[in-house]
Amino acid sequence: EMVGDVEKCREVFERWMAWYPDEGSWLSYARFEVRCAKDEATGSGKKEHAADMTRATEVMKRYVNEYPCAKSFLKLGKWAEYEARDIGLARKVYESALMELEPEEARQAKVFRQFASFEERQGEYERARVIYCHAIKMLNLEDKQSLMKTSSKQGDEDTPDAIDEDVTENEKQRRDELYR
């Protein structure tokens, strides 16, 4: 890439992707395409934010197709919002996550939480409210406080509330007795 041979770099990335690498590799490839798009935009006199992110977006979509799980959909959603700055794509990805994932994957609180947080950042508070209401129904939550409490966390996966998210009250009592 430093030499300026973009096509050879793409070939190397494509060979690398054939080995089914981890998410960091896919993100490296997408970021490479973002840099190339920005270089092309500035070289043709366009502003950097007007860069064509088509190739980078395709790389990230391939990543989701290779690893169709909640984590990859959420990564693509964040990437679309922050790096590609494509709000329409980000919204479409979050909606697709809820519709296309297996029920046990889509019924994770973090999917709903991240989608609702995205809508709140866009100023779409009514859409966020609808997503929270849908989550309450889908996750069989008795009260809104449980979801709101988890949504206020910064996404730390190893906090006690996040770990005990799917634990029944009976199971919690048995744990307490065991640890006494």
mmCIF file of N, CA and C in Angstrom, residues 35-141:
data_model
loop_
_atom_site.group_PDB
_atom_site.id
_atom_site.type_symbol
_atom_site.label_atom_id
_atom_site.label_comp_id
_atom_site.label_asym_id
_atom_site.label_seq_id
_atom_site.Cartn_x
_atom_site.Cartn_y
_atom_site.Cartn_z
ATOM 1 N N ARG A 35 -9.402 3.911 2.977
ATOM 2 C CA ARG A 35 -8.252 4.771 2.667
ATOM 3 C C ARG A 35 -8.111 4.965 1.161
ATOM 4 N N CYS A 36 -8.297 3.892 0.402
ATOM 5 C CA CYS A 36 -8.203 3.990 -1.057
ATOM 6 C C CYS A 36 -9.279 4.924 -1.610
ATOM 7 N N ALA A 37 -10.496 4.801 -1.081
ATOM 8 C CA ALA A 37 -11.593 5.658 -1.538
ATOM 9 C C ALA A 37 -11.304 7.123 -1.221
ATOM 10 N N LYS A 38 -10.764 7.374 -0.041
ATOM 11 C CA LYS A 38 -10.439 8.758 0.329
ATOM 12 C C LYS A 38 -9.307 9.302 -0.532
ATOM 13 N N ASP A 39 -8.306 8.459 -0.831
ATOM 14 C CA ASP A 39 -7.209 8.883 -1.702
ATOM 15 C C ASP A 39 -7.719 9.209 -3.105
ATOM 16 N N GLU A 40 -8.625 8.364 -3.617
ATOM 17 C CA GLU A 40 -9.205 8.616 -4.942
ATOM 18 C C GLU A 40 -10.021 9.899 -4.948
ATOM 19 N N ALA A 41 -10.766 10.127 -3.863
ATOM 20 C CA ALA A 41 -11.599 11.332 -3.785
ATOM 21 C C ALA A 41 -10.746 12.591 -3.746
ATOM 22 N N THR A 42 -9.693 12.594 -2.943
ATOM 23 C CA THR A 42 -8.844 13.781 -2.859
ATOM 24 C C THR A 42 -8.037 13.956 -4.150
ATOM 25 N N GLY A 43 -7.691 12.849 -4.801
ATOM 26 C CA GLY A 43 -6.954 12.925 -6.065
ATOM 27 C C GLY A 43 -7.805 13.485 -7.193
ATOM 28 N N SER A 44 -9.109 13.267 -7.134
ATOM 29 C CA SER A 44 -9.990 13.769 -8.188
ATOM 30 C C SER A 44 -10.616 15.109 -7.826
ATOM 31 N N GLY A 45 -10.155 15.714 -6.740
ATOM 32 C CA GLY A 45 -10.623 17.041 -6.371
ATOM 33 C C GLY A 45 -11.870 17.051 -5.514
ATOM 34 N N LYS A 46 -12.396 15.874 -5.145
ATOM 35 C CA LYS A 46 -13.583 15.818 -4.277
ATOM 36 C C LYS A 46 -13.145 15.966 -2.830
ATOM 37 N N LYS A 47 -14.099 16.275 -1.997
ATOM 38 C CA LYS A 47 -13.814 16.330 -0.566
ATOM 39 C C LYS A 47 -13.732 14.906 -0.030
ATOM 40 N N GLU A 48 -12.967 14.745 1.036
ATOM 41 C CA GLU A 48 -12.718 13.418 1.602
ATOM 42 C C GLU A 48 -14.000 12.716 2.034
ATOM 43 N N HIS A 49 -14.959 13.461 2.583
ATOM 44 C CA HIS A 49 -16.197 12.841 3.055
ATOM 45 C C HIS A 49 -17.103 12.407 1.906
ATOM 46 N N ALA A 50 -16.781 12.815 0.667
ATOM 47 C CA ALA A 50 -17.573 12.428 -0.493
ATOM 48 C C ALA A 50 -17.014 11.172 -1.159
ATOM 49 N N ALA A 51 -16.123 10.483 -0.485
ATOM 50 C CA ALA A 51 -15.488 9.293 -1.046
ATOM 51 C C ALA A 51 -16.515 8.188 -1.265
ATOM 52 N N ASP A 52 -16.298 7.397 -2.311
ATOM 53 C CA ASP A 52 -17.168 6.278 -2.646
ATOM 54 C C ASP A 52 -16.758 5.066 -1.804
ATOM 55 N N MET A 53 -17.597 4.698 -0.876
ATOM 56 C CA MET A 53 -17.299 3.608 0.051
ATOM 57 C C MET A 53 -17.838 2.262 -0.423
ATOM 58 N N THR A 54 -18.153 2.130 -1.692
ATOM 59 C CA THR A 54 -18.778 0.914 -2.206
ATOM 60 C C THR A 54 -17.936 -0.325 -1.942
ATOM 61 N N ARG A 55 -16.662 -0.268 -2.266
ATOM 62 C CA ARG A 55 -15.803 -1.449 -2.075
ATOM 63 C C ARG A 55 -15.679 -1.815 -0.605
ATOM 64 N N ALA A 56 -15.498 -0.818 0.235
ATOM 65 C CA ALA A 56 -15.374 -1.078 1.670
ATOM 66 C C ALA A 56 -16.668 -1.671 2.224
ATOM 67 N N THR A 57 -17.787 -1.162 1.764
ATOM 68 C CA THR A 57 -19.077 -1.681 2.209
ATOM 69 C C THR A 57 -19.246 -3.131 1.768
ATOM 70 N N GLU A 58 -18.843 -3.439 0.559
ATOM 71 C CA GLU A 58 -18.932 -4.818 0.070
ATOM 72 C C GLU A 58 -18.067 -5.760 0.898
ATOM 73 N N VAL A 59 -16.895 -5.309 1.304
ATOM 74 C CA VAL A 59 -16.021 -6.135 2.150
ATOM 75 C C VAL A 59 -16.721 -6.438 3.467
ATOM 76 N N MET A 60 -17.316 -5.431 4.075
ATOM 77 C CA MET A 60 -17.991 -5.640 5.358
ATOM 78 C C MET A 60 -19.229 -6.534 5.199
ATOM 79 N N LYS A 61 -19.931 -6.420 4.085
ATOM 80 C CA LYS A 61 -21.079 -7.296 3.840
ATOM 81 C C LYS A 61 -20.614 -8.745 3.674
ATOM 82 N N ARG A 62 -19.470 -8.931 3.018
ATOM 83 C CA ARG A 62 -18.919 -10.280 2.880
ATOM 84 C C ARG A 62 -18.567 -10.858 4.252
ATOM 85 N N TYR A 63 -18.042 -9.998 5.119
ATOM 86 C CA TYR A 63 -17.719 -10.428 6.485
ATOM 87 C C TYR A 63 -18.973 -10.956 7.178
ATOM 88 N N VAL A 64 -20.065 -10.225 7.073
ATOM 89 C CA VAL A 64 -21.314 -10.650 7.709
ATOM 90 C C VAL A 64 -21.814 -11.947 7.075
ATOM 91 N N ASN A 65 -21.652 -12.099 5.773
ATOM 92 C CA ASN A 65 -22.073 -13.338 5.114
ATOM 93 C C ASN A 65 -21.221 -14.523 5.543
ATOM 94 N N GLU A 66 -19.940 -14.287 5.793
ATOM 95 C CA GLU A 66 -19.048 -15.364 6.254
ATOM 96 C C GLU A 66 -19.355 -15.754 7.689
ATOM 97 N N TYR A 67 -19.669 -14.771 8.513
ATOM 98 C CA TYR A 67 -19.934 -15.004 9.927
ATOM 99 C C TYR A 67 -21.296 -14.413 10.297
ATOM 100 N N PRO A 68 -22.384 -15.079 9.906
ATOM 101 C CA PRO A 68 -23.719 -14.523 10.175
ATOM 102 C C PRO A 68 -24.143 -14.720 11.632
ATOM 103 N N CYS A 69 -23.639 -13.845 12.487
ATOM 104 C CA CYS A 69 -24.005 -13.892 13.899
ATOM 105 C C CYS A 69 -24.280 -12.462 14.363
ATOM 106 N N ALA A 70 -24.816 -12.358 15.558
ATOM 107 C CA ALA A 70 -25.166 -11.033 16.084
ATOM 108 C C ALA A 70 -23.943 -10.123 16.134
ATOM 109 N N LYS A 71 -22.809 -10.665 16.535
ATOM 110 C CA LYS A 71 -21.596 -9.860 16.675
ATOM 111 C C LYS A 71 -21.187 -9.224 15.350
ATOM 112 N N SER A 72 -21.250 -9.976 14.259
ATOM 113 C CA SER A 72 -20.834 -9.420 12.967
ATOM 114 C C SER A 72 -21.839 -8.385 12.449
ATOM 115 N N PHE A 73 -23.136 -8.619 12.663
ATOM 116 C CA PHE A 73 -24.132 -7.626 12.265
ATOM 117 C C PHE A 73 -23.923 -6.322 13.038
ATOM 118 N N LEU A 74 -23.665 -6.445 14.336
ATOM 119 C CA LEU A 74 -23.467 -5.250 15.154
ATOM 120 C C LEU A 74 -22.198 -4.511 14.757
ATOM 121 N N LYS A 75 -21.149 -5.256 14.413
ATOM 122 C CA LYS A 75 -19.907 -4.629 13.937
ATOM 123 C C LYS A 75 -20.160 -3.853 12.652
ATOM 124 N N LEU A 76 -20.896 -4.477 11.725
ATOM 125 C CA LEU A 76 -21.207 -3.802 10.462
ATOM 126 C C LEU A 76 -22.052 -2.558 10.712
ATOM 127 N N GLY A 77 -23.000 -2.641 11.623
ATOM 128 C CA GLY A 77 -23.826 -1.476 11.945
ATOM 129 C C GLY A 77 -23.001 -0.317 12.473
ATOM 130 N N LYS A 78 -22.095 -0.621 13.409
ATOM 131 C CA LYS A 78 -21.222 0.430 13.947
ATOM 132 C C LYS A 78 -20.292 0.970 12.872
ATOM 133 N N TRP A 79 -19.746 0.072 12.073
ATOM 134 C CA TRP A 79 -18.833 0.482 11.009
ATOM 135 C C TRP A 79 -19.561 1.406 10.028
ATOM 136 N N ALA A 80 -20.778 1.033 9.631
ATOM 137 C CA ALA A 80 -21.544 1.842 8.681
ATOM 138 C C ALA A 80 -21.838 3.229 9.256
ATOM 139 N N GLU A 81 -22.131 3.286 10.541
ATOM 140 C CA GLU A 81 -22.453 4.571 11.158
ATOM 141 C C GLU A 81 -21.221 5.455 11.329
ATOM 142 N N TYR A 82 -20.154 4.905 11.875
ATOM 143 C CA TYR A 82 -19.006 5.727 12.247
ATOM 144 C C TYR A 82 -17.947 5.870 11.164
ATOM 145 N N GLU A 83 -17.649 4.812 10.440
ATOM 146 C CA GLU A 83 -16.564 4.892 9.467
ATOM 147 C C GLU A 83 -17.062 5.218 8.061
ATOM 148 N N ALA A 84 -18.123 4.540 7.628
ATOM 149 C CA ALA A 84 -18.654 4.818 6.293
ATOM 150 C C ALA A 84 -19.607 6.006 6.313
ATOM 151 N N ARG A 85 -20.080 6.350 7.484
ATOM 152 C CA ARG A 85 -21.024 7.459 7.668
ATOM 153 C C ARG A 85 -22.264 7.306 6.775
ATOM 154 N N ASP A 86 -22.745 6.070 6.719
ATOM 155 C CA ASP A 86 -23.923 5.740 5.921
ATOM 156 C C ASP A 86 -25.034 5.332 6.883
ATOM 157 N N ILE A 87 -25.833 6.291 7.300
ATOM 158 C CA ILE A 87 -26.869 6.062 8.297
ATOM 159 C C ILE A 87 -27.933 5.109 7.763
ATOM 160 N N GLY A 88 -28.269 5.235 6.494
ATOM 161 C CA GLY A 88 -29.258 4.340 5.885
ATOM 162 C C GLY A 88 -28.798 2.891 5.924
ATOM 163 N N LEU A 89 -27.541 2.663 5.610
ATOM 164 C CA LEU A 89 -26.990 1.308 5.652
ATOM 165 C C LEU A 89 -26.987 0.780 7.078
ATOM 166 N N ALA A 90 -26.581 1.610 8.028
ATOM 167 C CA ALA A 90 -26.545 1.179 9.424
ATOM 168 C C ALA A 90 -27.933 0.759 9.894
ATOM 169 N N ARG A 91 -28.941 1.557 9.584
ATOM 170 C CA ARG A 91 -30.316 1.231 9.985
ATOM 171 C C ARG A 91 -30.763 -0.079 9.339
ATOM 172 N N LYS A 92 -30.429 -0.244 8.064
ATOM 173 C CA LYS A 92 -30.790 -1.461 7.329
ATOM 174 C C LYS A 92 -30.112 -2.691 7.940
ATOM 175 N N VAL A 93 -28.872 -2.541 8.367
ATOM 176 C CA VAL A 93 -28.131 -3.650 8.976
ATOM 177 C C VAL A 93 -28.786 -4.059 10.288
ATOM 178 N N TYR A 94 -29.123 -3.092 11.137
ATOM 179 C CA TYR A 94 -29.756 -3.419 12.419
ATOM 180 C C TYR A 94 -31.108 -4.094 12.200
ATOM 181 N N GLU A 95 -31.878 -3.603 11.235
ATOM 182 C CA GLU A 95 -33.158 -4.235 10.934
ATOM 183 C C GLU A 95 -32.948 -5.651 10.416
ATOM 184 N N SER A 96 -31.950 -5.823 9.559
ATOM 185 C CA SER A 96 -31.644 -7.153 9.030
ATOM 186 C C SER A 96 -31.213 -8.106 10.131
ATOM 187 N N ALA A 97 -30.483 -7.599 11.103
ATOM 188 C CA ALA A 97 -30.038 -8.448 12.214
ATOM 189 C C ALA A 97 -31.238 -9.050 12.933
ATOM 190 N N LEU A 98 -32.259 -8.256 13.140
ATOM 191 C CA LEU A 98 -33.441 -8.759 13.841
ATOM 192 C C LEU A 98 -34.253 -9.720 12.981
ATOM 193 N N MET A 99 -34.214 -9.527 11.665
ATOM 194 C CA MET A 99 -35.029 -10.350 10.777
ATOM 195 C C MET A 99 -34.303 -11.597 10.275
ATOM 196 N N GLU A 100 -33.016 -11.508 10.000
ATOM 197 C CA GLU A 100 -32.309 -12.590 9.343
ATOM 198 C C GLU A 100 -31.602 -13.557 10.282
ATOM 199 N N LEU A 101 -31.278 -13.121 11.468
ATOM 200 C CA LEU A 101 -30.568 -13.996 12.395
ATOM 201 C C LEU A 101 -31.492 -15.075 12.948
ATOM 202 N N GLU A 102 -30.875 -16.146 13.382
ATOM 203 C CA GLU A 102 -31.630 -17.195 14.062
ATOM 204 C C GLU A 102 -32.288 -16.586 15.299
ATOM 205 N N PRO A 103 -33.434 -17.098 15.705
ATOM 206 C CA PRO A 103 -34.137 -16.492 16.847
ATOM 207 C C PRO A 103 -33.285 -16.337 18.103
ATOM 208 N N GLU A 104 -32.471 -17.342 18.435
ATOM 209 C CA GLU A 104 -31.666 -17.223 19.650
ATOM 210 C C GLU A 104 -30.573 -16.174 19.508
ATOM 211 N N GLU A 105 -30.106 -15.930 18.290
ATOM 212 C CA GLU A 105 -29.107 -14.880 18.058
ATOM 213 C C GLU A 105 -29.764 -13.507 18.110
ATOM 214 N N ALA A 106 -30.907 -13.367 17.458
ATOM 215 C CA ALA A 106 -31.577 -12.065 17.378
ATOM 216 C C ALA A 106 -32.183 -11.655 18.712
ATOM 217 N N ARG A 107 -32.471 -12.615 19.570
ATOM 218 C CA ARG A 107 -33.105 -12.301 20.853
ATOM 219 C C ARG A 107 -32.082 -12.034 21.945
ATOM 220 N N GLN A 108 -31.032 -11.375 21.598
ATOM 221 C CA GLN A 108 -30.053 -10.966 22.595
ATOM 222 C C GLN A 108 -30.314 -9.503 22.918
ATOM 223 N N ALA A 109 -30.247 -9.178 24.182
ATOM 224 C CA ALA A 109 -30.530 -7.807 24.605
ATOM 225 C C ALA A 109 -29.582 -6.822 23.928
ATOM 226 N N LYS A 110 -28.339 -7.230 23.683
ATOM 227 C CA LYS A 110 -27.380 -6.292 23.090
ATOM 228 C C LYS A 110 -27.766 -5.904 21.662
ATOM 229 N N VAL A 111 -28.454 -6.771 20.931
ATOM 230 C CA VAL A 111 -28.893 -6.427 19.571
ATOM 231 C C VAL A 111 -29.916 -5.300 19.650
ATOM 232 N N PHE A 112 -30.911 -5.477 20.505
ATOM 233 C CA PHE A 112 -31.934 -4.448 20.669
ATOM 234 C C PHE A 112 -31.342 -3.164 21.245
ATOM 235 N N ARG A 113 -30.462 -3.329 22.230
ATOM 236 C CA ARG A 113 -29.862 -2.172 22.890
ATOM 237 C C ARG A 113 -29.048 -1.332 21.910
ATOM 238 N N GLN A 114 -28.231 -1.994 21.089
ATOM 239 C CA GLN A 114 -27.388 -1.246 20.158
ATOM 240 C C GLN A 114 -28.230 -0.594 19.062
ATOM 241 N N PHE A 115 -29.278 -1.280 18.601
ATOM 242 C CA PHE A 115 -30.164 -0.713 17.593
ATOM 243 C C PHE A 115 -30.883 0.514 18.161
ATOM 244 N N ALA A 116 -31.411 0.393 19.366
ATOM 245 C CA ALA A 116 -32.114 1.524 19.981
ATOM 246 C C ALA A 116 -31.162 2.687 20.254
ATOM 247 N N SER A 117 -29.953 2.377 20.690
ATOM 248 C CA SER A 117 -28.957 3.438 20.933
ATOM 249 C C SER A 117 -28.616 4.159 19.640
ATOM 250 N N PHE A 118 -28.503 3.414 18.561
ATOM 251 C CA PHE A 118 -28.257 4.017 17.250
ATOM 252 C C PHE A 118 -29.375 4.998 16.906
ATOM 253 N N GLU A 119 -30.616 4.573 17.085
ATOM 254 C CA GLU A 119 -31.754 5.443 16.771
ATOM 255 C C GLU A 119 -31.764 6.683 17.659
ATOM 256 N N GLU A 120 -31.377 6.524 18.920
ATOM 257 C CA GLU A 120 -31.307 7.682 19.815
ATOM 258 C C GLU A 120 -30.243 8.664 19.342
ATOM 259 N N ARG A 121 -29.097 8.155 18.883
ATOM 260 C CA ARG A 121 -28.037 9.046 18.380
ATOM 261 C C ARG A 121 -28.491 9.784 17.127
ATOM 262 N N GLN A 122 -29.410 9.203 16.380
ATOM 263 C CA GLN A 122 -29.918 9.853 15.174
ATOM 264 C C GLN A 122 -31.073 10.807 15.490
ATOM 265 N N GLY A 123 -31.472 10.856 16.750
ATOM 266 C CA GLY A 123 -32.569 11.733 17.140
ATOM 267 C C GLY A 123 -33.932 11.116 16.891
ATOM 268 N N GLU A 124 -33.973 9.840 16.588
ATOM 269 C CA GLU A 124 -35.223 9.122 16.314
ATOM 270 C C GLU A 124 -35.699 8.442 17.601
ATOM 271 N N TYR A 125 -36.184 9.244 18.528
ATOM 272 C CA TYR A 125 -36.559 8.730 19.842
ATOM 273 C C TYR A 125 -37.799 7.850 19.786
ATOM 274 N N GLU A 126 -38.717 8.141 18.912
ATOM 275 C CA GLU A 126 -39.915 7.304 18.784
ATOM 276 C C GLU A 126 -39.545 5.915 18.260
ATOM 277 N N ARG A 127 -38.644 5.867 17.284
ATOM 278 C CA ARG A 127 -38.175 4.568 16.769
ATOM 279 C C ARG A 127 -37.462 3.785 17.873
ATOM 280 N N ALA A 128 -36.655 4.467 18.675
ATOM 281 C CA ALA A 128 -35.957 3.811 19.781
ATOM 282 C C ALA A 128 -36.958 3.261 20.791
ATOM 283 N N ARG A 129 -37.998 4.032 21.077
ATOM 284 C CA ARG A 129 -39.030 3.572 22.005
ATOM 285 C C ARG A 129 -39.715 2.318 21.479
ATOM 286 N N VAL A 130 -40.015 2.292 20.180
ATOM 287 C CA VAL A 130 -40.653 1.123 19.569
ATOM 288 C C VAL A 130 -39.724 -0.094 19.654
ATOM 289 N N ILE A 131 -38.437 0.115 19.438
ATOM 290 C CA ILE A 131 -37.469 -0.985 19.527
ATOM 291 C C ILE A 131 -37.417 -1.524 20.951
ATOM 292 N N TYR A 132 -37.392 -0.644 21.945
ATOM 293 C CA TYR A 132 -37.402 -1.093 23.340
ATOM 294 C C TYR A 132 -38.686 -1.871 23.648
ATOM 295 N N CYS A 133 -39.817 -1.380 23.169
ATOM 296 C CA CYS A 133 -41.091 -2.087 23.403
ATOM 297 C C CYS A 133 -41.074 -3.463 22.743
ATOM 298 N N HIS A 134 -40.542 -3.527 21.536
ATOM 299 C CA HIS A 134 -40.431 -4.811 20.826
ATOM 300 C C HIS A 134 -39.502 -5.749 21.599
ATOM 301 N N ALA A 135 -38.424 -5.221 22.130
ATOM 302 C CA ALA A 135 -37.484 -6.037 22.907
ATOM 303 C C ALA A 135 -38.156 -6.594 24.156
ATOM 304 N N ILE A 136 -38.970 -5.783 24.804
ATOM 305 C CA ILE A 136 -39.666 -6.236 26.008
ATOM 306 C C ILE A 136 -40.561 -7.426 25.682
ATOM 307 N N LYS A 137 -41.244 -7.352 24.544
ATOM 308 C CA LYS A 137 -42.102 -8.466 24.131
ATOM 309 C C LYS A 137 -41.273 -9.689 23.741
ATOM 310 N N MET A 138 -40.239 -9.481 22.927
ATOM 311 C CA MET A 138 -39.437 -10.589 22.423
ATOM 312 C C MET A 138 -38.615 -11.267 23.516
ATOM 313 N N LEU A 139 -38.121 -10.492 24.465
ATOM 314 C CA LEU A 139 -37.265 -11.040 25.516
ATOM 315 C C LEU A 139 -38.057 -11.444 26.757
ATOM 316 N N ASN A 140 -39.391 -11.291 26.689
ATOM 317 C CA ASN A 140 -40.270 -11.642 27.800
ATOM 318 C C ASN A 140 -39.858 -10.952 29.095
ATOM 319 N N LEU A 141 -39.628 -9.667 29.007
ATOM 320 C CA LEU A 141 -39.265 -8.883 30.193
ATOM 321 C C LEU A 141 -40.539 -8.373 30.848
#
